[in-house]
Amino acid sequence: MKEPERKPHSRKRRGRAVLAGCLVLATPACESGWPVELRVTVLASPAGAGSVAPFLSPGRDGVWMSWLEADGNDHRLLLAQRIPEGAPADGATADGTWSPVREAGRSDNYFVNWADFPVVVEDARGRLWTHWLERGAAGGYDYGVRLVSSEDGGATWSQPISLHDDGSPVEHGFVSSIGIGDGASSDAGSGAAFVWLDGRKMAPDADAESEREMTIRYREVAFLDGQLSAGPEVLLDGRTCECCQTDMAATSDGPAVVYRDRSPDEIRDIRIVRRVDDRWSEPMPVHRDGWHFEGCPVNGPALAVSGERLAVLWFTGADGRPQVKAAVSTDSGASFSAPLALDRGDPIGRVELVGMGDGSFLAFWLERTDGGGADLVALPIDGDGRAGSSATVGKTAAGRAAGFPRAALEAPGRVLVAWTETEPSNSVRIARVEAKSLR
């Protein structure tokens, strides 16, 4: 899994003001300005030393965070919930507090990777769903997705099942999920919908006449009659980038999924598929960047819904010019605006996007700094194609050890974001970012 080589370019590094202002964008969408102030507060993290791979998602009683933590030869999959300000909880403060840390799994056979990591989601009935990646007998990139669920806030967990029917000694991972009841469908019980990259067409015993290709697939899993019950697998695209993150969100029409495509000419642009009237659409480009890249850039897109708007955030290296771009849709992803270029001039990517609920969004990505470091950058976007000024949330390394930042909406105008700091050792940090209109 190679990161793309960064080619020199002449773009000047943009300012890093926290206060109101307007970025110089690739389109004139920001000329009218959008006066928004971002306020950053670093919070205590429930994760310990050696923690990596944070993931955040909203729940009914607060934001959930999952992460991995080393313990001798084992790795532990841990979760905690951020109890918001004013919620009844032992130890609650004006700033909120964390629930007790829960263990969803522990093993010396987890596949722990900087780019492919567990997610956690709460369904419409309050049931938690999470997964880990388990190594196969062949070693290397032979690993599969093992799914578990909890009905008591993570105190106890179901027996694990495989998310996929295929057991070939290849990659199965890069999972995204939404809770059923939030855009997916289920006949009964509680459950969640999942998408993942599935390498069964790359298996050693795959059809010799077929090209080795990564695929993306969808499946719903319900909790019925006391056990996990998986629905049919759905092939969404038969040829995708091999190791870029996926993302999924619930729209008023149904689930929408974004991922990095791989054309026969090695063009690695972002595509979207949507389920409308219980039928999946054909894959559609969000924008034709035309990024030709021989290999996997390990840099997937992010997707979020806010009010009647849907937005996609992604990294591209088209024309030898690294950029972080965003595009907004007013029709659940059937069409998109011209993209905005948001970065400061030297982005690494590793993007994350949160819908604020009012039609606006908060974008996050890593931006390269001098000396091998990186800034975790936050920037607000509204549904009309305007952007506010960026803020530096935290600092980390530019290399793989820094992983991917992840974020979730805590309350209107308030987002939690988690990332991995690498010095003096790996440790998951978390901050609150508040967006305040100055009008």
Coordinates of C-alpha atoms in Angstrom, one line a residue:
M1 CA 0.0 0.0 0.0
K2 CA 2.1 2.9 -1.2
E3 CA 1.3 6.5 -0.7
P4 CA 1.5 8.7 -3.8
E5 CA 4.8 10.5 -4.4
R6 CA 4.4 14.2 -3.9
K7 CA 5.6 16.3 -6.8
P8 CA 6.8 19.9 -6.4
H9 CA 4.3 22.5 -7.2
S10 CA 4.0 26.3 -7.1
R11 CA 0.9 26.7 -4.9
K12 CA 1.5 29.0 -2.0
R13 CA 0.6 27.9 1.4
R14 CA -2.6 29.5 2.6
G15 CA -3.2 31.2 5.9
R16 CA -4.2 29.3 9.0
A17 CA -6.5 31.8 10.7
V18 CA -9.0 30.6 13.2
L19 CA -11.2 33.7 12.8
A20 CA -13.6 34.6 10.1
G21 CA -12.5 34.9 6.5
C22 CA -12.7 33.3 3.1
L23 CA -10.4 30.9 1.3
V24 CA -9.2 31.5 -2.2
L25 CA -10.8 28.6 -4.0
A26 CA -10.5 27.0 -7.3
T27 CA -13.9 28.3 -8.2
P28 CA -15.4 31.8 -7.4
A29 CA -17.9 30.3 -5.1
C30 CA -16.3 31.9 -2.1
E31 CA -16.2 35.5 -3.4
S32 CA -19.2 36.5 -1.3
G33 CA -17.6 35.1 1.8
W34 CA -19.0 33.1 4.7
P35 CA -18.2 34.5 8.1
V36 CA -17.8 31.5 10.4
E37 CA -15.5 31.1 13.4
L38 CA -14.1 27.8 14.4
R39 CA -13.2 27.2 18.1
V40 CA -11.1 24.2 19.0
T41 CA -11.0 22.7 22.5
V42 CA -8.7 19.7 23.2
L43 CA -10.5 17.1 25.4
A44 CA -9.3 14.3 27.6
S45 CA -9.1 11.1 25.7
P46 CA -10.2 7.7 27.1
A47 CA -7.6 5.9 24.9
G48 CA -4.3 4.9 26.6
A49 CA -0.7 4.8 25.5
G50 CA -0.1 2.8 22.3
S51 CA -3.6 3.5 21.0
V52 CA -4.3 3.9 17.3
A53 CA -7.1 3.8 14.7
P54 CA -9.8 6.0 16.2
F55 CA -13.3 6.0 14.8
L56 CA -16.3 8.2 15.8
S57 CA -20.0 8.0 15.2
P58 CA -23.1 9.5 16.8
G59 CA -25.4 7.7 19.2
R60 CA -28.6 8.5 20.9
D61 CA -26.9 9.4 24.2
G62 CA -23.6 10.7 22.8
V63 CA -20.8 10.1 20.4
W64 CA -19.1 6.7 20.3
M65 CA -15.4 6.3 19.8
S66 CA -13.7 3.0 19.0
W67 CA -9.9 2.4 18.8
L68 CA -7.3 -0.3 19.0
E69 CA -4.8 -0.6 21.9
A70 CA -1.8 -3.0 22.2
D71 CA -1.6 -5.2 25.2
G72 CA 1.4 -7.5 25.1
N73 CA 1.1 -9.7 22.0
D74 CA -2.6 -8.9 21.8
H75 CA -4.6 -6.0 20.4
R76 CA -7.8 -4.9 22.1
L77 CA -10.8 -3.3 20.3
L78 CA -12.1 -0.7 22.8
L79 CA -15.1 1.6 22.9
A80 CA -16.3 4.5 25.0
Q81 CA -19.2 7.0 24.7
R82 CA -18.9 10.7 25.2
I83 CA -21.6 11.8 27.5
P84 CA -22.5 15.4 26.5
E85 CA -22.8 18.4 28.7
G86 CA -25.9 18.3 30.9
A87 CA -26.5 14.5 30.5
P88 CA -27.0 12.5 33.7
A89 CA -23.8 10.5 34.3
D90 CA -21.4 9.8 37.1
G91 CA -18.5 12.3 36.9
A92 CA -20.3 14.6 34.4
T93 CA -18.8 18.0 34.1
A94 CA -19.8 21.2 32.3
D95 CA -17.6 19.8 29.5
G96 CA -19.1 16.3 29.4
T97 CA -17.4 13.1 30.3
W98 CA -16.6 9.6 29.0
S99 CA -18.5 6.4 29.8
P100 CA -16.4 3.4 31.1
V101 CA -14.2 1.9 28.4
R102 CA -15.7 -1.4 27.0
E103 CA -13.8 -4.2 25.3
A104 CA -15.4 -5.6 22.1
G105 CA -12.6 -8.0 21.3
R106 CA -9.1 -9.1 22.0
S107 CA -6.7 -11.2 20.0
D108 CA -3.1 -11.7 18.8
N109 CA -4.5 -12.4 15.3
Y110 CA -5.9 -9.1 14.4
F111 CA -4.8 -7.4 11.2
V112 CA -3.8 -4.0 12.5
N113 CA -3.2 -1.5 9.7
W114 CA -2.8 2.2 9.5
A115 CA -5.4 2.6 6.7
D116 CA -8.0 -0.2 7.4
F117 CA -9.5 -0.1 10.8
P118 CA -12.7 -1.0 12.8
V119 CA -15.8 1.2 12.7
V120 CA -18.6 1.4 15.3
V121 CA -22.3 2.4 14.6
E122 CA -25.4 2.5 16.7
D123 CA -28.6 1.4 15.0
A124 CA -32.1 2.9 15.4
R125 CA -32.9 0.7 18.4
G126 CA -29.7 1.5 20.2
R127 CA -27.8 -1.7 19.3
L128 CA -24.0 -1.3 18.7
W129 CA -22.2 -2.8 15.8
T130 CA -18.5 -3.1 15.3
H131 CA -15.9 -5.2 13.5
W132 CA -12.3 -6.2 13.5
L133 CA -10.0 -7.6 10.8
E134 CA -8.8 -11.1 11.4
R135 CA -5.8 -12.7 9.7
G136 CA -6.1 -15.8 7.6
A137 CA -3.8 -18.8 7.5
A138 CA -2.0 -17.5 4.4
G139 CA -0.7 -14.4 6.3
G140 CA 0.2 -11.1 4.6
Y141 CA -2.9 -9.5 3.2
D142 CA -5.1 -12.5 3.8
Y143 CA -7.7 -11.1 6.2
G144 CA -11.4 -11.0 6.8
V145 CA -14.1 -8.9 8.5
R146 CA -15.6 -10.3 11.7
L147 CA -18.7 -8.6 12.9
V148 CA -20.1 -8.4 16.5
S149 CA -23.1 -6.6 18.1
S150 CA -24.1 -5.5 21.6
E151 CA -27.5 -4.6 23.0
D152 CA -26.2 -3.3 26.4
G153 CA -23.8 -0.5 25.4
G154 CA -20.8 -2.7 24.9
A155 CA -20.9 -4.6 28.2
T156 CA -21.5 -8.0 26.4
W157 CA -21.2 -8.9 22.7
S158 CA -22.6 -11.4 20.3
Q159 CA -20.6 -14.2 18.8
P160 CA -18.7 -12.9 15.8
I161 CA -19.8 -13.7 12.2
S162 CA -18.1 -13.1 8.9
L163 CA -19.4 -10.1 7.1
H164 CA -18.7 -11.8 3.7
D165 CA -19.5 -15.2 2.3
D166 CA -16.1 -15.4 0.6
G167 CA -13.2 -17.0 2.5
S168 CA -10.5 -16.6 -0.1
P169 CA -7.0 -15.7 1.2
V170 CA -7.3 -12.1 0.1
E171 CA -8.2 -8.7 1.4
H172 CA -11.7 -8.0 2.8
G173 CA -11.9 -4.7 4.6
F174 CA -12.2 -0.9 4.4
V175 CA -15.7 -1.1 5.9
S176 CA -18.3 1.6 6.2
S177 CA -21.6 1.3 8.0
I178 CA -24.9 3.0 8.8
G179 CA -27.6 1.9 11.3
I180 CA -30.7 0.4 9.9
G181 CA -33.6 2.8 10.2
D182 CA -31.4 5.7 8.9
G183 CA -31.7 5.0 5.2
A184 CA -31.3 1.3 5.0
S185 CA -34.1 -1.2 5.4
S186 CA -34.9 -4.3 7.4
D187 CA -38.0 -6.5 7.7
A188 CA -37.7 -6.9 11.5
G189 CA -35.4 -6.4 14.4
S190 CA -32.5 -4.1 14.6
G191 CA -29.5 -4.0 12.3
A192 CA -26.9 -2.2 10.2
A193 CA -25.9 -1.9 6.6
F194 CA -22.2 -2.4 5.6
V195 CA -20.1 -1.8 2.5
W196 CA -16.6 -3.2 2.1
L197 CA -13.8 -3.9 -0.4
D198 CA -13.8 -7.5 -1.3
G199 CA -10.8 -9.1 -3.1
R200 CA -12.3 -12.5 -4.1
K201 CA -11.6 -11.8 -7.8
M202 CA -7.9 -11.5 -6.8
A203 CA -7.7 -14.9 -5.2
P204 CA -5.1 -17.4 -6.4
D205 CA -7.8 -19.8 -7.6
A206 CA -9.9 -17.1 -9.3
D207 CA -10.8 -17.5 -12.9
A208 CA -7.5 -17.4 -14.8
E209 CA -9.3 -15.7 -17.8
S210 CA -10.4 -12.8 -15.6
E211 CA -8.4 -9.8 -14.6
R212 CA -7.5 -9.5 -10.9
E213 CA -9.8 -6.8 -9.6
M214 CA -11.0 -5.4 -6.3
T215 CA -14.8 -5.2 -5.8
I216 CA -17.1 -3.2 -3.5
R217 CA -20.1 -5.0 -2.0
Y218 CA -23.1 -4.1 0.3
R219 CA -24.9 -6.2 2.9
E220 CA -27.4 -5.7 5.6
V221 CA -27.1 -7.6 8.9
A222 CA -30.0 -7.8 11.4
F223 CA -30.3 -9.1 14.9
L224 CA -33.2 -11.6 14.7
D225 CA -34.3 -14.4 17.1
G226 CA -31.3 -13.8 19.4
Q227 CA -28.6 -14.0 16.7
L228 CA -27.0 -12.1 13.8
S229 CA -28.7 -12.7 10.5
A230 CA -27.0 -11.5 7.3
G231 CA -28.9 -10.6 4.1
P232 CA -27.7 -11.1 0.6
E233 CA -24.5 -9.6 -0.7
V234 CA -24.9 -7.0 -3.4
L235 CA -22.1 -6.2 -5.9
L236 CA -21.9 -2.4 -6.3
D237 CA -18.9 -2.2 -8.6
G238 CA -16.7 -4.9 -10.0
R239 CA -13.5 -2.9 -10.3
T240 CA -12.4 -0.4 -7.7
C241 CA -9.2 0.9 -6.2
E242 CA -7.6 -1.8 -4.0
C243 CA -7.0 -0.1 -0.7
C244 CA -8.8 3.3 -0.4
Q245 CA -11.4 3.8 2.3
T246 CA -15.1 3.7 1.4
D247 CA -17.9 5.8 3.0
M248 CA -21.7 5.5 3.2
A249 CA -24.5 7.8 4.4
A250 CA -28.2 7.7 4.6
T251 CA -30.2 10.1 2.3
S252 CA -33.9 10.7 1.9
D253 CA -33.8 8.3 -1.1
G254 CA -31.8 5.5 0.6
P255 CA -28.1 4.6 1.2
A256 CA -25.4 6.4 -0.8
V257 CA -21.9 5.0 -1.1
V258 CA -18.7 6.7 -2.3
Y259 CA -15.3 5.1 -3.1
R260 CA -12.3 5.5 -5.3
D261 CA -12.7 3.9 -8.7
R262 CA -10.1 2.2 -10.9
S263 CA -10.6 2.4 -14.7
P264 CA -8.9 0.2 -17.2
D265 CA -6.5 3.1 -17.9
E266 CA -5.7 3.4 -14.2
I267 CA -7.7 6.6 -13.6
R268 CA -8.5 6.8 -9.9
D269 CA -11.4 9.2 -9.5
I270 CA -14.3 9.1 -7.0
R271 CA -17.6 7.5 -7.8
I272 CA -21.0 7.3 -6.1
V273 CA -23.7 4.6 -6.1
R274 CA -27.1 5.1 -4.6
R275 CA -30.1 3.0 -3.7
V276 CA -33.3 4.6 -5.0
D277 CA -36.7 2.8 -4.9
D278 CA -34.9 -0.3 -3.7
R279 CA -32.7 -0.4 -6.8
W280 CA -29.0 0.4 -6.9
S281 CA -27.8 2.9 -9.5
E282 CA -24.9 2.5 -11.8
P283 CA -21.7 4.0 -10.5
M284 CA -21.4 7.7 -11.4
P285 CA -18.4 10.0 -11.1
V286 CA -18.6 12.8 -8.5
H287 CA -16.2 14.7 -10.7
R288 CA -13.9 13.7 -13.5
D289 CA -10.5 14.7 -12.1
G290 CA -8.7 12.3 -14.5
W291 CA -6.1 11.3 -11.9
H292 CA -3.9 8.7 -13.5
F293 CA -2.0 6.7 -10.8
E294 CA -0.2 3.4 -11.1
G295 CA -1.1 1.8 -7.8
C296 CA -3.3 2.5 -4.9
P297 CA -3.1 6.0 -3.3
V298 CA -4.6 4.7 0.0
N299 CA -6.7 7.9 0.2
G300 CA -10.4 7.3 0.1
P301 CA -13.3 9.9 0.0
A302 CA -15.7 11.0 2.7
L303 CA -19.5 11.5 2.4
A304 CA -22.0 13.3 4.6
V305 CA -25.6 14.5 4.6
S306 CA -26.7 17.7 6.2
G307 CA -30.4 18.8 5.9
E308 CA -31.3 18.6 2.2
R309 CA -27.7 18.6 1.1
L310 CA -25.2 15.8 0.5
A311 CA -21.4 16.5 0.1
V312 CA -18.3 14.5 -0.9
L313 CA -14.8 15.3 0.1
W314 CA -11.8 13.8 -1.5
F315 CA -8.0 13.9 -2.3
T316 CA -6.7 14.0 -5.9
G317 CA -3.3 14.2 -7.4
A318 CA -4.5 15.0 -11.0
D319 CA -2.0 16.8 -13.2
G320 CA 0.7 16.3 -10.5
R321 CA -1.1 18.8 -8.2
P322 CA -2.3 17.4 -4.9
Q323 CA -5.6 18.9 -3.8
V324 CA -8.4 18.3 -1.4
K325 CA -11.8 19.0 -3.1
A326 CA -15.4 19.1 -2.1
A327 CA -18.6 19.0 -4.1
V328 CA -22.2 19.5 -2.9
S329 CA -25.4 17.8 -4.2
T330 CA -29.0 19.1 -3.7
D331 CA -30.6 15.9 -5.1
S332 CA -29.2 13.1 -2.8
G333 CA -26.2 12.6 -5.0
A334 CA -27.8 12.4 -8.5
S335 CA -25.7 15.4 -9.5
F336 CA -23.0 17.6 -8.0
S337 CA -21.8 21.2 -8.0
A338 CA -18.4 22.1 -9.5
P339 CA -15.8 21.1 -6.9
L340 CA -14.2 23.5 -4.4
A341 CA -10.4 23.2 -3.8
L342 CA -10.1 23.6 0.0
D343 CA -6.5 22.8 0.9
R344 CA -3.7 25.1 2.0
G345 CA -1.3 24.1 -0.8
D346 CA 0.3 20.8 0.3
P347 CA -2.3 18.4 1.4
I348 CA -1.7 14.8 2.4
G349 CA -5.4 14.1 2.2
R350 CA -6.9 11.4 4.6
V351 CA -10.2 13.3 4.6
E352 CA -13.2 13.3 6.9
L353 CA -16.5 15.1 6.5
V354 CA -19.4 15.8 9.0
G355 CA -22.8 17.1 8.2
M356 CA -23.9 19.8 10.7
G357 CA -27.6 19.2 10.2
D358 CA -28.4 22.7 8.8
G359 CA -27.1 22.2 5.3
S360 CA -23.5 23.0 6.2
F361 CA -20.5 20.7 6.6
L362 CA -17.2 20.5 8.5
A363 CA -14.3 19.1 6.5
F364 CA -11.1 17.7 7.9
W365 CA -7.8 16.6 6.3
L366 CA -4.1 16.4 6.9
E367 CA -1.8 19.1 5.5
R368 CA 1.9 18.7 5.2
T369 CA 4.2 21.0 7.2
D370 CA 7.9 21.6 7.4
G371 CA 10.1 18.9 9.1
G372 CA 8.0 15.9 8.2
G373 CA 5.0 16.9 10.2
A374 CA 1.3 17.5 9.4
D375 CA -1.5 19.7 10.6
L376 CA -5.0 18.4 11.2
V377 CA -7.1 21.0 9.4
A378 CA -10.8 21.8 9.9
L379 CA -12.8 24.0 7.4
P380 CA -16.5 24.8 7.3
I381 CA -18.5 24.5 4.0
D382 CA -22.0 25.7 3.5
G383 CA -24.6 24.2 1.1
D384 CA -24.3 27.1 -1.3
G385 CA -20.7 26.5 -2.3
R386 CA -19.0 28.9 0.2
A387 CA -16.2 28.1 2.7
G388 CA -15.0 29.7 5.8
S389 CA -11.5 30.0 7.1
S390 CA -9.5 26.9 8.2
A391 CA -8.3 26.1 11.7
T392 CA -5.5 23.9 12.8
V393 CA -7.0 21.4 15.2
G394 CA -3.8 19.5 16.1
K395 CA -0.5 18.3 14.9
T396 CA 0.9 14.9 14.1
A397 CA 3.3 13.2 11.7
A398 CA 3.0 13.1 8.0
G399 CA 3.7 9.3 7.7
R400 CA 1.5 6.3 7.9
A401 CA 1.7 6.1 11.7
A402 CA -0.6 9.1 12.0
G403 CA -3.4 7.2 10.4
F404 CA -6.7 8.8 9.4
P405 CA -8.7 11.4 11.5
R406 CA -12.3 10.6 12.2
A407 CA -15.1 12.9 13.3
A408 CA -18.8 12.9 14.3
L409 CA -21.5 15.5 15.1
E410 CA -21.9 15.9 18.9
A411 CA -24.6 18.6 18.9
P412 CA -25.8 21.3 16.5
G413 CA -22.7 23.3 15.5
R414 CA -20.4 21.1 17.5
V415 CA -18.2 18.2 16.2
L416 CA -15.8 15.8 17.9
V417 CA -12.7 14.8 16.0
A418 CA -10.1 12.2 16.9
W419 CA -6.6 11.6 15.4
T420 CA -3.4 9.7 16.3
E421 CA -0.4 11.6 17.6
T422 CA 2.9 9.8 17.1
E423 CA 5.2 11.5 19.5
P424 CA 6.5 10.5 22.0
S425 CA 4.5 7.3 21.1
N426 CA 1.2 6.6 19.4
S427 CA -1.8 8.0 21.2
V428 CA -5.3 8.8 20.2
R429 CA -6.2 12.5 20.8
I430 CA -9.7 14.1 20.6
A431 CA -10.9 17.7 20.3
R432 CA -14.2 19.5 20.0
V433 CA -14.6 21.9 17.1
E434 CA -17.4 24.5 17.3
A435 CA -18.6 26.4 14.3
K436 CA -20.2 29.8 15.1
S437 CA -21.7 32.1 12.5
L438 CA -20.5 35.7 12.9
R439 CA -23.5 37.2 11.1

